[in-house]
Amino acid sequence: MRPPEEIEDIILRKVFLVKLVDSMEDDSRVVYLERTAAELLNEDKDFRLSRDLLERVLVDRLTGNFLNAEPPVRYLVNCYRRASEEGRKIASMKDKNVRSEMEFVLKQAKNFAASYCRIALGTPDMFPNSDAVAGTNSPLLPLILSAVDGFGNNGDAAPPGFLEELFREGDYDSVEPIMKQLYKDLSGSVLKVSALGNFQQPLRAVLMLINFPVGAKSLVSHPQWIPNPAYINGRLIEVASILGPFFHVSALPDHNTLYKSQPDVGQQCFSDSSQCRPGANVLSSSTTIRTVMNSLNDGLAEVMRSLLKNANTRENVLQFLAVVINKNTARAHMQVDPSSCASTGMFVNLSSVMLRLCEPFLDANLTKRDKIDPKYVFHGTRLELRGLTSLHASSEEVNEWLLRNNDCKENGKFHFISECFFMTARAVNLGLLKAFSEWNNLGRNIARCKEKLSALKKMQGQTPCEHLQQNIASLEKTIGLYSQEESCYEAQVLRDTGLVQRALSFYRLMLVWLVDLVGGFKMPLASTCPLHFAAMPEHFVDDAMELVIYASRIPKALDGVELDDFMNFIVMFMASPDFVRNPYLRAKMVEVLKMLMPRNKGSSAMATLFESHQLSLEYLVRNLLKLYVDIEFTGSHGQFYDKFNIRHDIAELLEYLWQVPRHRTAWRQIAKEEEKGFYLNFVNFLINDSIYLLDESLNKILEMKELEAEMANKVEWERRSGQEKQERTRRFQSLEKLIRVDMKMANEDVRMLGFTTQEITAPFLLPEMVERVASMLNYFLLQLVGPQRNSLSLKDPERYEFRPKILVKQIVDMYVNLSRGDTESVFTVAIAKDCRSYSEQIFSGAADVLGKIGEDAKIIQEFRNLGEKAKAAATEAMDAETALGEIPDEFLDPIQYTLMRDPVILPSSRITIDRLVIQRHLLSDSTDPFNRSRLTADMLIPNNELKAKIEEFVQSRESKLRGKDLS
C-alpha cells in the first residue's frame, strides 16, 4: 500500500497534467513546471505535488508559455473534469482515512480550478494564450449550451457541478464580467434566428443562469439590459437589449431587411400557399410553428416570472417592459416604420408572455380584480398612458378633476397586479391586436391583387402585349409573397387558440373591471360618468371588441369562453354616448353582436346569450334602436357612408330579435312609450335610408345598363381609345359592386319596414311622418311597376340582389299594414296628396304583379280597396285646392310652398314656417335650416296672429265655394 503522500502526488499530477521532474512522458499534454521545481529545490522539498502546492502549481501552469498547452479556461475546466473522474475512482478505496484525505484534496483541486477559471474569464489578459479573448464568444458558451441539452458526460459539456461551483461559490464582482459576456453571446446567437432556427438552447441557457442569484442580478444589471433609453428607438431596444432578440424570434415577417431572420419561414413552409388549399404539409408546418412558438413563450415567461419573483430584480424587469412598450407606441399607427419600431413578431411574443404572467389573476370569478388600481392611469410613472385617447374625458377634464380632488399616489408605487394588468393591455394593443389587423390587411391586399390580376388577364386575352404580361407576372409574384405572409400569421397567431383564449380571458377581466368603475352590471346607468371610467384609454374597450370579432372567425376559439360579461358590457354602453364618446367604438359593439348572432334556429350557447340573458332581454332592442338614431352624427368626414354599414348591422340584429317573442314584446312597448321620442327618429332614419339606398341602386342600374349597351356595340366600342375603354370598364365593375352593396342594405331596410308595420303602425301615421311614408311607397311602386319598369330589367338580377317582384310584394304589404291601422284615413289622404308619384295606374299595375306571383288574394283585394280610397281622396283634395284658388305668399311655407296650417317662428332666424315641416326637419337635423343654429321642437314660437289670418282666409274661400254651390 502506497503512502498517502505518494497517492496525493499521483492524483494531482493526473488532475493538473503537470510534473516537477523533467522526464519523458507519453502524454504530450503534461507540462514540466521548471519554475516550481527550482523553488522546491531551493526550499529543500520533495518534488511531489501536494495540496499545499496547488495554488503555486496552478499559477505556474497558467502563466507559463508552454508549447501545445491547452488555453487557460479549457485547461481549468478539464482539470475539474479530471478531478471528478478521480473522485469516482477513489470511492472504492478500502482505507477510509486515506479515502477521506483524497476526497478533501480533490475538493480543493476543484475549488482552485473553478476559482482560477473565474479569474481567467473575468481578466483574460492575466494569462498568456488566453481563450477568453475580447470580441469573441466566451469559451464557456459551448459548455453551457451542451449542459442545458442534458449531455453532461459529453466532452464538450461542463463537468458535473462545475457551473454550480463557478457561479454559486463566486462573489458578484468576480462572476459579473463572466455573466455579462455570456448574456451578450447568448443574445447575439438568436439575433437573426426565426421560429425554425435554434433558439431553444440559448433560451434554456438563460433560464439556467438566472437560477443563480448572481446570474439574475448580472442579467438585470447588464449595460444592455436596457440600452440607454435616451438614444434608442423601438427597433433598437429589440435588437440591442439582452432579451430583445429572444422576443424577436418569430414566424412572422419582419420588413426590416437588416434583421430578417433565417430560415425564411414563409419560403420554407408556405411557398405554395397561394396555389392551393392547405394540404397536409401546410397543416404540419403550422402545427410545428405553433409548437415552437409556445415553447419560446413558455420559456420567456419563465424567465420573466423568475426575475419578477425576486425582489432584487423585479423593478428592473418592470422598467425593461415599460421601455419596450413606451418606445414602440408608434406601432399603434396605421403605417408602422420598421426601422424605428420593433417587429410584430416581438410584440406578439410580448403579448403572449404578458398574458401568461396574468394567469394568476384570471381565475373564473376574477377574485383579484380589486387589486387593479385605476389611479395607475393618472399617477403611474412607468407607462405613458395619459396621452392616449380616453373613453370620454378630455385631458383638461382629467387635470381639473385631479386638482379638485387632490388625488395623489405616493411615489407612483402600485401593486404588481396593477403593473402587470396595464402593461399587458398596452402590449396586446401594440402586439396581438396589431397582428390581427395586419393579417386582415394582407387578406384585403391579396383580394385586391387577385381582382386586378383577373382584369389584366382578361385584357391580355383580348389584346396581348409584353407589358401586360410583365404586369401579370409581377402581380402573381406579389400574390405569392402576400400569401406566404398570410400563412405565417395564421400559423403563429390565428391557429393558436390557446393564445386567443388567454387574451379573451384577459379582456373579460378588463370589461368586468371597467364596469366595476361605474357601479357594476346594472341599468340604467348613472346620469354622470365617473371620471375613473371616463379617463380609461379607449383602446381597452376597442381591443376587447376587436378580439371577439377576430376570435369569432377562428374555428373553436370561442368554445368554452365566458361571453356573458362581454354581452353585459355591450348592452350597457353601446347606446351610452355619455360614457363611450366614440360612435365608431359603439358601432363596433354592434359588429361584435352581429358576429355572435346565431345563424341557425335551435338552442345554442349563442342563442342563450341573446334570448335568455337578462340585460339583453330588457335593454338590447332599446339600445340598438337608440344607436340606430345616434349614429346619424358620427362626426367623421365619411359619416354619410359609414352610417349605412353600421345601420345595416343593426338592422340584421333587429330582424333576428323580432323573431324572439320576448324581444318583440319589448320592441312593441318601446314603440308605444317612445312614439314621439327616439322611436320616431328611428322610423324617420329608416325611411331616409330606404329612400336613399333604393333610389341609388335603381339609378346605378340604369347607368350600368347604358355602359353595358356601349360595350355590346362592338363597332363603336373598338373606336374608343384604350384608356377610355379601361376607364369605362372600371366604372362598370365599380357599379356592379356598388349596386350589390346598396341593394343588399336597401333590401334589409325594406324588410324591416315590412315586418315592423305588421304590428306597429302608429309612429308611421303621425302627422310629421305619414306624408313621407306615403311618398316613399308611391315613388318605389312607380319605379317598379310604372312605365319605366322595363329599363330596370337585368340579365341576372339575383347577382345584384335585385328582386323586383319581392320588393313589390314587400311595398304592397306595407301599404296594407298601414291602411289597417289607419282609423282616421290620414294615410289614404297622404297617398293621394303625393303629386310626384301617385297615380291610379301604379295601384292597378302592382295588383297585376301580385296576381302573377301568387300573392294572397285577400292582400290583393285590400290593396285594390286602398287604391279606390286614394282615388276618392285625390278627387276631394283637387276640389279643395281649386276652392282655395291663389294663396297669398305670406301663407305659404318657405320650404314646401304649401299652405301653412300651424305657422311657427324660428327663434334664431325669425322665419315663419309650418310646424309640421319644421318638425319633420328636426327629426333628422337639430338646427335651424336657415342659419344652422341649434333648434329643438320646444323652442318653436307659435305665430298665432298669422294662424288666425290663414284660418280666416280658408273659411272665406270655403264660404265662397259653398255660396256658388247653393246658387
Short mmCIF file of N, CA and C in Angstrom, two decimals, residues 515 518 520-525 564-574 593 608-624 657 662-663 666 670:
data_model
loop_
_atom_site.label_atom_id
_atom_site.label_comp_id
_atom_site.label_asym_id
_atom_site.label_seq_id
_atom_site.Cartn_x
_atom_site.Cartn_y
_atom_site.Cartn_z
N VAL A 515 -66.60 47.89 -15.68
CA VAL A 515 -67.98 48.02 -15.21
C VAL A 515 -68.01 48.27 -13.70
N VAL A 518 -68.19 51.85 -12.72
CA VAL A 518 -69.45 52.60 -12.81
C VAL A 518 -70.52 52.00 -11.88
N GLY A 520 -70.98 48.49 -11.29
CA GLY A 520 -71.38 47.11 -11.54
C GLY A 520 -72.38 46.97 -12.66
N PHE A 521 -72.73 45.71 -12.95
CA PHE A 521 -73.64 45.41 -14.07
C PHE A 521 -75.08 45.70 -13.67
N LYS A 522 -75.50 46.93 -13.88
CA LYS A 522 -76.90 47.28 -13.61
C LYS A 522 -77.29 48.44 -14.51
N MET A 523 -78.55 48.47 -14.84
CA MET A 523 -79.10 49.52 -15.70
C MET A 523 -80.31 50.12 -14.98
N PRO A 524 -80.66 51.38 -15.28
CA PRO A 524 -79.96 52.27 -16.21
C PRO A 524 -78.67 52.80 -15.59
N LEU A 525 -77.80 53.34 -16.45
CA LEU A 525 -76.54 53.91 -15.98
C LEU A 525 -76.81 55.21 -15.23
N ASP A 564 -70.86 36.08 -21.34
CA ASP A 564 -71.94 36.86 -20.71
C ASP A 564 -71.48 38.27 -20.35
N ASP A 565 -70.25 38.39 -19.85
CA ASP A 565 -69.77 39.70 -19.43
C ASP A 565 -69.52 40.61 -20.62
N PHE A 566 -69.14 40.02 -21.75
CA PHE A 566 -68.99 40.82 -22.97
C PHE A 566 -70.36 41.36 -23.39
N MET A 567 -71.39 40.49 -23.34
CA MET A 567 -72.75 40.90 -23.70
C MET A 567 -73.24 41.99 -22.75
N ASN A 568 -73.03 41.80 -21.46
CA ASN A 568 -73.44 42.81 -20.48
C ASN A 568 -72.85 44.17 -20.80
N PHE A 569 -71.55 44.17 -21.06
CA PHE A 569 -70.85 45.42 -21.32
C PHE A 569 -71.43 46.11 -22.57
N ILE A 570 -71.63 45.34 -23.62
CA ILE A 570 -72.14 45.90 -24.87
C ILE A 570 -73.53 46.49 -24.68
N VAL A 571 -74.39 45.75 -24.03
CA VAL A 571 -75.75 46.24 -23.81
C VAL A 571 -75.73 47.54 -23.00
N MET A 572 -74.82 47.60 -22.03
CA MET A 572 -74.76 48.79 -21.17
C MET A 572 -74.28 50.04 -21.90
N PHE A 573 -73.29 49.87 -22.79
CA PHE A 573 -72.58 51.06 -23.28
C PHE A 573 -72.75 51.38 -24.75
N MET A 574 -73.35 50.49 -25.55
CA MET A 574 -73.38 50.78 -26.99
C MET A 574 -74.28 51.97 -27.32
N LEU A 593 -71.86 41.91 -31.73
CA LEU A 593 -73.15 41.23 -31.60
C LEU A 593 -73.52 40.50 -32.89
N THR A 608 -78.64 31.39 -26.37
CA THR A 608 -78.88 31.67 -24.95
C THR A 608 -78.41 33.08 -24.61
N LEU A 609 -77.28 33.46 -25.19
CA LEU A 609 -76.71 34.78 -24.93
C LEU A 609 -77.69 35.89 -25.32
N PHE A 610 -78.42 35.68 -26.39
CA PHE A 610 -79.35 36.70 -26.87
C PHE A 610 -80.77 36.53 -26.31
N GLU A 611 -81.16 35.28 -26.08
CA GLU A 611 -82.58 35.02 -25.81
C GLU A 611 -82.90 34.74 -24.34
N SER A 612 -81.87 34.55 -23.50
CA SER A 612 -82.14 34.28 -22.09
C SER A 612 -81.35 35.18 -21.17
N HIS A 613 -80.62 36.08 -21.73
CA HIS A 613 -79.73 36.95 -20.98
C HIS A 613 -80.53 38.14 -20.44
N GLN A 614 -80.53 38.34 -19.14
CA GLN A 614 -81.45 39.29 -18.52
C GLN A 614 -81.29 40.72 -19.05
N LEU A 615 -80.08 41.25 -19.02
CA LEU A 615 -79.89 42.63 -19.52
C LEU A 615 -80.24 42.73 -20.99
N SER A 616 -79.94 41.68 -21.73
CA SER A 616 -80.26 41.66 -23.16
C SER A 616 -81.77 41.75 -23.38
N LEU A 617 -82.50 40.95 -22.64
CA LEU A 617 -83.96 40.94 -22.80
C LEU A 617 -84.57 42.29 -22.45
N GLU A 618 -83.99 42.97 -21.48
CA GLU A 618 -84.55 44.25 -21.05
C GLU A 618 -84.12 45.43 -21.92
N TYR A 619 -82.87 45.41 -22.39
CA TYR A 619 -82.33 46.64 -22.98
C TYR A 619 -81.76 46.51 -24.40
N LEU A 620 -81.61 45.29 -24.91
CA LEU A 620 -80.90 45.16 -26.18
C LEU A 620 -81.63 45.85 -27.33
N VAL A 621 -82.91 45.58 -27.50
CA VAL A 621 -83.66 46.21 -28.59
C VAL A 621 -83.67 47.73 -28.42
N ARG A 622 -83.96 48.19 -27.21
CA ARG A 622 -84.00 49.64 -26.95
C ARG A 622 -82.68 50.31 -27.36
N ASN A 623 -81.58 49.71 -26.95
CA ASN A 623 -80.28 50.35 -27.20
C ASN A 623 -79.85 50.24 -28.66
N LEU A 624 -80.26 49.17 -29.33
CA LEU A 624 -79.99 49.08 -30.77
C LEU A 624 -80.76 50.16 -31.52
N LEU A 657 -83.90 39.61 -33.71
CA LEU A 657 -84.56 39.79 -32.41
C LEU A 657 -86.08 39.85 -32.55
N ARG A 662 -89.98 37.49 -26.67
CA ARG A 662 -89.78 38.45 -25.58
C ARG A 662 -89.16 39.75 -26.09
N HIS A 663 -88.30 39.64 -27.08
CA HIS A 663 -87.72 40.86 -27.67
C HIS A 663 -88.77 41.62 -28.47
N ALA A 666 -90.88 43.56 -26.12
CA ALA A 666 -90.15 44.75 -25.66
C ALA A 666 -90.15 45.83 -26.73
N ILE A 670 -91.58 49.65 -26.48
CA ILE A 670 -90.72 50.82 -26.75
C ILE A 670 -91.40 51.74 -27.76
#
